[in-house]
Amino acid sequence: MVQPRQKIRIGDLLVKNGVITEEQLNKALATQRLQGGKLGNTLVELGYVTSMQFLEFLAEQLQVPYIDLKYFNYSKETVKLLPETAARRFRSMVLKDEGDHLLVGMADPTDLYGFDELCKILKRPVRMAVVRESDLLRSLDTVYRRTQEIESIAEELDEELAAGVSNLEQLLVETDVEDAPVVRLLRSLFEDAVQVGASDIHIEPDEKVLRIRQRIDGVLHEQEMKEKRIAPALVSRLKLVCGLDISEKRLPLDGRFNIRVKGRSIDIRLSTMPVQYGETVVMRLLDQSSGILRLEQVGMDTEMLKRFRHHLHRPHGLILVTGPTGSGKTTTLYAALSELNRAEKKIITVEDPVEYRLPRINQVQVHTRIGLDFARVLRSGLRQDPDIMMVGEMRDEETAEIALRAAMTGHLVLSTLHTNDAVSTALRLLDMGAEGFLVASSLRTVLAQRLVRRICESCGSTATDDPVLQNWLDCSAAGDKVSAFRKGRGCPLCNNSGYRGRVGIFELLEIDSVLADALRRGASAEFATLAAGQRGFVSLTASALALARQGVTSLEEVIRVAGQAEDVPRLENVPVGSSA
């Protein structure tokens, strides 16, 4: 059964049903003529209707269902009945095979031409449904992965190398040959990584296979290729793009380059390392087009954000953001710098590398090979009359001491340290050789953070009883049952992981006079005890468990962050963290 096509004037219907006024419609039409796009999107952008309100109204007028893709479990095989080019062109996807017809979701079901083309391509009767465009595009990115395309190009490149391409370097230097297999393979790798939101790509040659791994939401996902011989071609091509020496295979190398993928500007930070079976490459992907988050968006709860801002706007002192690699420290620091970035403030940063470029801020790239290290730039920067300085990382005693003295002499200094929690951060400065009086006089606050995975909205459900998890809860004195928490079952939208996206958890330690006195005396044990008992102090584990109680993350993620059960405090009277 082919659903009868209907031609409607959605603007007139919205006015007729009292959803918007005639004046609002005229303004929206005028805006649409200037900016282009669809009327529905224009009405939403102008704030005349909400996205949900518009879609439900459209579904009602067309007498078709509205389907929220976040909660709809579809089959990837069914979705792939429609070729990717047609799905993206007509903003549509096959949701369900209902036997005598196909249920197809469309972002714009008033597109009669698109509907006719879908019927021709699918060669099946079609029933239409309305879906949100942003959810549709996200689902298409998840379903139409580049996995098979990558494997196919890898085979082609392997055959080309096997056929006797003796001068690999000459082939690679021909940078204008965009159709070369090695170029197409790398392009597919980047497109696939951007589609699924990967933060890193790992290229790892092994004895018999080549492994391509992508870090998605903090967890690596692996694809194995039997074409091991293509690894040197990939590494050499990437070195060429970075301007590195392709003949140097004995030493680690670092570089960076920029690419455009699906209209987005992506900065790539590249690192090579010689290993047993060749060279491994790790690339960090930084999406420059997504912009820098505001402090309200990083995930701190209202009370913690207020306390952090209090120290951020003080005229001097040292503020540290701590956590392991990939915990979001840089995102938080840039959000803080963006808030401090005003015409009346001189800001200098010392970074390795400069990840995001900010207007008005003087950003210095460290270059250790020519002696331009953190300490040297920091010393010179203090002669540039700065109000605020940001040090990418405190790596040694000299850098720490200069930063501490700068904070003590009228400058606001922001930096990072790789420590497990906020309490151990101040003690780490003492271990690095900094004087106790210097740390006590300069350090104002420490923000420790981690990223935990969000439960997928589409497949989240109540957690089933598990003796191991229950034992952990009992040992931690949390006082909960496993069945009070949620977990993800796994679905196509989250690549069957049960998780989609991440959220920050934080602990904030403010150095008051009592803690400063303990630091001054070098009383490490006393400082740790006083810090853990500080009024309003909430540990990382407590923050994670509060999010799990809200259903934002799972108990397994809490345990991954917390480690040992004895590290988990009781959570009575602990304020619930924000899940923003």
XYZ file of N, CA and C in Angstrom, residues 78-171:
282
model
N 17.673 -3.584 8.280
C 16.467 -2.975 7.714
C 16.756 -1.561 7.225
N 17.494 -0.794 8.015
C 17.835 0.579 7.623
C 18.615 0.576 6.309
N 19.489 -0.415 6.135
C 20.346 -0.463 4.946
C 19.611 -0.905 3.689
N 18.300 -1.177 3.799
C 17.514 -1.410 2.585
C 17.517 -0.175 1.695
N 17.735 0.974 2.314
C 17.825 2.233 1.571
C 19.292 2.636 1.467
N 19.830 2.842 0.269
C 21.234 3.254 0.133
C 21.516 4.552 0.902
N 22.752 4.666 1.398
C 23.114 5.820 2.229
C 22.916 7.144 1.499
N 23.279 7.202 0.213
C 23.153 8.466 -0.523
C 21.700 8.939 -0.562
N 20.772 8.002 -0.782
C 19.354 8.366 -0.813
C 18.855 8.741 0.577
N 19.322 8.018 1.600
C 18.897 8.302 2.977
C 19.299 9.708 3.385
N 20.523 10.094 3.045
C 20.994 11.431 3.432
C 20.374 12.512 2.544
N 20.183 12.205 1.279
C 19.622 13.211 0.366
C 18.186 13.556 0.736
N 17.393 12.523 1.053
C 15.979 12.754 1.341
C 15.686 12.773 2.842
N 16.752 12.780 3.662
C 16.608 12.841 5.119
C 15.578 11.813 5.585
N 15.879 10.535 5.319
C 14.920 9.481 5.615
C 15.653 8.198 5.972
N 14.963 7.282 6.631
C 15.531 5.975 6.934
C 14.407 4.955 7.116
N 14.693 3.714 6.694
C 13.724 2.636 6.851
C 13.768 2.183 8.305
N 12.643 2.295 8.993
C 12.595 1.981 10.415
C 12.185 0.543 10.690
N 11.264 0.008 9.859
C 10.729 -1.320 10.168
C 10.130 -1.944 8.920
N 10.360 -3.251 8.785
C 9.720 -4.020 7.717
C 8.455 -4.647 8.300
N 7.314 -4.128 7.887
C 6.050 -4.578 8.452
C 5.328 -5.568 7.531
N 6.121 -6.309 6.762
C 5.562 -7.367 5.931
C 5.051 -6.858 4.603
N 3.835 -6.310 4.597
C 3.257 -5.853 3.337
C 3.727 -4.451 2.965
N 4.455 -3.778 3.863
C 4.988 -2.441 3.552
C 6.169 -2.120 4.474
N 6.870 -1.035 4.145
C 7.996 -0.567 4.954
C 7.599 0.721 5.676
N 7.970 0.807 6.962
C 7.782 2.045 7.721
C 9.031 2.897 7.534
N 8.873 4.090 6.949
C 10.007 4.966 6.640
C 9.853 6.279 7.394
N 10.861 6.636 8.166
C 10.867 7.910 8.875
C 11.452 9.000 8.003
N 10.782 10.168 7.942
C 11.259 11.297 7.149
C 11.292 12.547 8.020
N 12.360 13.331 7.871
C 12.437 14.592 8.602
C 11.460 15.607 8.026
N 11.194 15.508 6.717
C 10.245 16.410 6.061
C 9.265 15.589 5.220
N 8.203 15.090 5.844
C 7.253 14.262 5.103
C 6.420 15.040 4.084
N 6.567 16.375 4.035
C 5.871 17.158 3.011
C 6.647 17.186 1.696
N 7.848 16.588 1.696
C 8.674 16.535 0.488
C 8.119 15.445 -0.436
N 7.200 15.821 -1.325
C 6.538 14.844 -2.183
C 7.494 14.211 -3.184
N 8.422 15.009 -3.701
C 9.398 14.466 -4.649
C 10.246 13.394 -3.957
N 10.702 13.697 -2.732
C 11.501 12.733 -1.989
C 10.730 11.451 -1.718
N 9.456 11.596 -1.354
C 8.625 10.426 -1.079
C 8.493 9.543 -2.329
N 8.255 10.173 -3.485
C 8.142 9.414 -4.737
C 9.439 8.681 -5.057
N 10.572 9.348 -4.849
C 11.867 8.723 -5.145
C 12.132 7.546 -4.215
N 11.747 7.677 -2.947
C 11.935 6.580 -1.997
C 11.122 5.355 -2.429
N 9.901 5.585 -2.874
C 9.064 4.472 -3.334
C 9.702 3.760 -4.528
N 10.304 4.534 -5.446
C 10.951 3.940 -6.618
C 12.181 3.131 -6.206
N 12.962 3.686 -5.278
C 14.206 3.013 -4.872
C 13.916 1.743 -4.080
N 12.978 1.815 -3.144
C 12.698 0.683 -2.272
C 11.883 -0.408 -2.960
N 11.105 -0.004 -3.992
C 10.274 -0.971 -4.733
C 9.343 -1.747 -3.804
N 8.892 -1.083 -2.765
C 7.956 -1.670 -1.805
C 6.948 -0.605 -1.401
N 5.738 -0.989 -1.014
C 4.812 -0.002 -0.453
C 5.418 0.647 0.793
N 5.168 1.934 0.955
C 5.802 2.704 2.028
C 4.749 3.374 2.897
N 4.939 3.279 4.220
C 4.136 4.051 5.167
C 5.062 5.053 5.838
N 4.636 6.286 5.900
C 5.488 7.366 6.357
C 5.365 7.600 7.868
N 6.454 8.078 8.483
C 6.447 8.524 9.874
C 7.300 9.788 9.965
N 7.016 10.619 10.953
C 7.776 11.859 11.158
C 8.851 11.604 12.203
N 10.085 12.042 11.927
C 11.183 11.912 12.887
C 11.928 13.242 12.962
N 12.628 13.436 14.070
C 13.430 14.653 14.246
C 14.694 14.552 13.397
N 15.016 15.627 12.662
C 16.139 15.578 11.720
C 17.467 15.311 12.409
N 17.727 15.961 13.555
C 19.008 15.767 14.243
C 19.179 14.319 14.697
N 18.091 13.705 15.194
C 18.163 12.300 15.604
C 18.343 11.391 14.391
N 17.705 11.753 13.288
C 17.836 10.971 12.055
C 19.282 10.959 11.572
N 19.912 12.124 11.501
C 21.286 12.203 11.014
C 22.238 11.451 11.941
N 21.990 11.531 13.242
C 22.820 10.804 14.207
C 22.678 9.297 13.998
N 21.459 8.849 13.742
C 21.231 7.416 13.503
C 21.892 6.959 12.209
N 21.828 7.798 11.172
C 22.465 7.444 9.903
C 23.975 7.314 10.070
N 24.575 8.207 10.862
C 26.015 8.129 11.120
C 26.375 6.827 11.821
N 25.482 6.360 12.692
C 25.743 5.123 13.430
C 25.603 3.900 12.535
N 24.600 3.897 11.670
C 24.307 2.718 10.844
C 25.273 2.594 9.670
N 25.437 3.706 8.929
C 26.248 3.639 7.713
C 27.716 3.876 8.051
N 28.295 2.933 8.798
C 29.711 3.009 9.116
C 30.549 2.765 7.868
N 31.837 3.156 7.936
C 32.742 2.987 6.803
C 33.540 1.671 6.910
N 33.101 0.747 7.772
C 33.880 -0.464 8.032
C 34.143 -1.265 6.766
N 33.096 -1.569 6.006
C 33.272 -2.364 4.786
C 34.077 -1.598 3.741
N 33.829 -0.292 3.651
C 34.573 0.529 2.694
C 36.057 0.529 3.035
N 36.376 0.623 4.321
C 37.769 0.613 4.760
C 38.424 -0.718 4.401
N 37.716 -1.807 4.660
C 38.263 -3.127 4.334
C 38.493 -3.273 2.830
N 37.554 -2.777 2.023
C 37.672 -2.895 0.570
C 38.875 -2.110 0.042
N 39.043 -0.864 0.532
C 40.177 -0.049 0.062
C 41.494 -0.639 0.558
N 41.489 -1.197 1.772
C 42.704 -1.822 2.303
C 43.131 -2.997 1.420
N 42.162 -3.787 0.958
C 42.476 -4.889 0.050
C 43.051 -4.362 -1.259
N 42.474 -3.275 -1.768
C 42.954 -2.686 -3.021
C 44.392 -2.193 -2.873
N 44.673 -1.519 -1.760
C 46.031 -1.027 -1.517
C 47.004 -2.181 -1.348
N 46.575 -3.242 -0.667
C 47.431 -4.406 -0.462
C 47.779 -5.056 -1.793
N 46.784 -5.156 -2.674
C 47.030 -5.755 -3.999
C 47.993 -4.892 -4.807
N 47.861 -3.560 -4.683
C 48.739 -2.657 -5.418
C 50.181 -2.813 -4.953
N 50.357 -2.950 -3.618
C 51.709 -3.130 -3.082
C 52.261 -4.507 -3.458
N 51.390 -5.497 -3.474
C 51.828 -6.850 -3.823
C 52.204 -6.959 -5.300
N 51.628 -6.078 -6.121
C 51.879 -6.139 -7.566
C 53.258 -5.604 -7.948
N 54.004 -5.108 -6.947
C 55.368 -4.689 -7.232
C 55.578 -3.209 -7.296
N 54.869 -2.442 -6.469
C 55.143 -1.008 -6.396
C 56.404 -0.857 -5.566
N 57.546 -0.738 -6.244
C 58.830 -0.752 -5.540
C 59.166 0.588 -4.915
N 58.768 1.673 -5.569
C 59.133 2.994 -5.060
C 57.933 3.599 -4.316
N 57.740 3.130 -3.083
C 56.593 3.573 -2.293
C 56.662 5.069 -2.006
N 57.870 5.564 -1.705
C 58.012 6.984 -1.375
C 57.570 7.875 -2.538
N 57.930 7.492 -3.749
C 57.544 8.298 -4.907
C 56.029 8.305 -5.081
N 55.417 7.142 -4.849
C 53.962 7.055 -4.946
C 53.299 7.973 -3.920
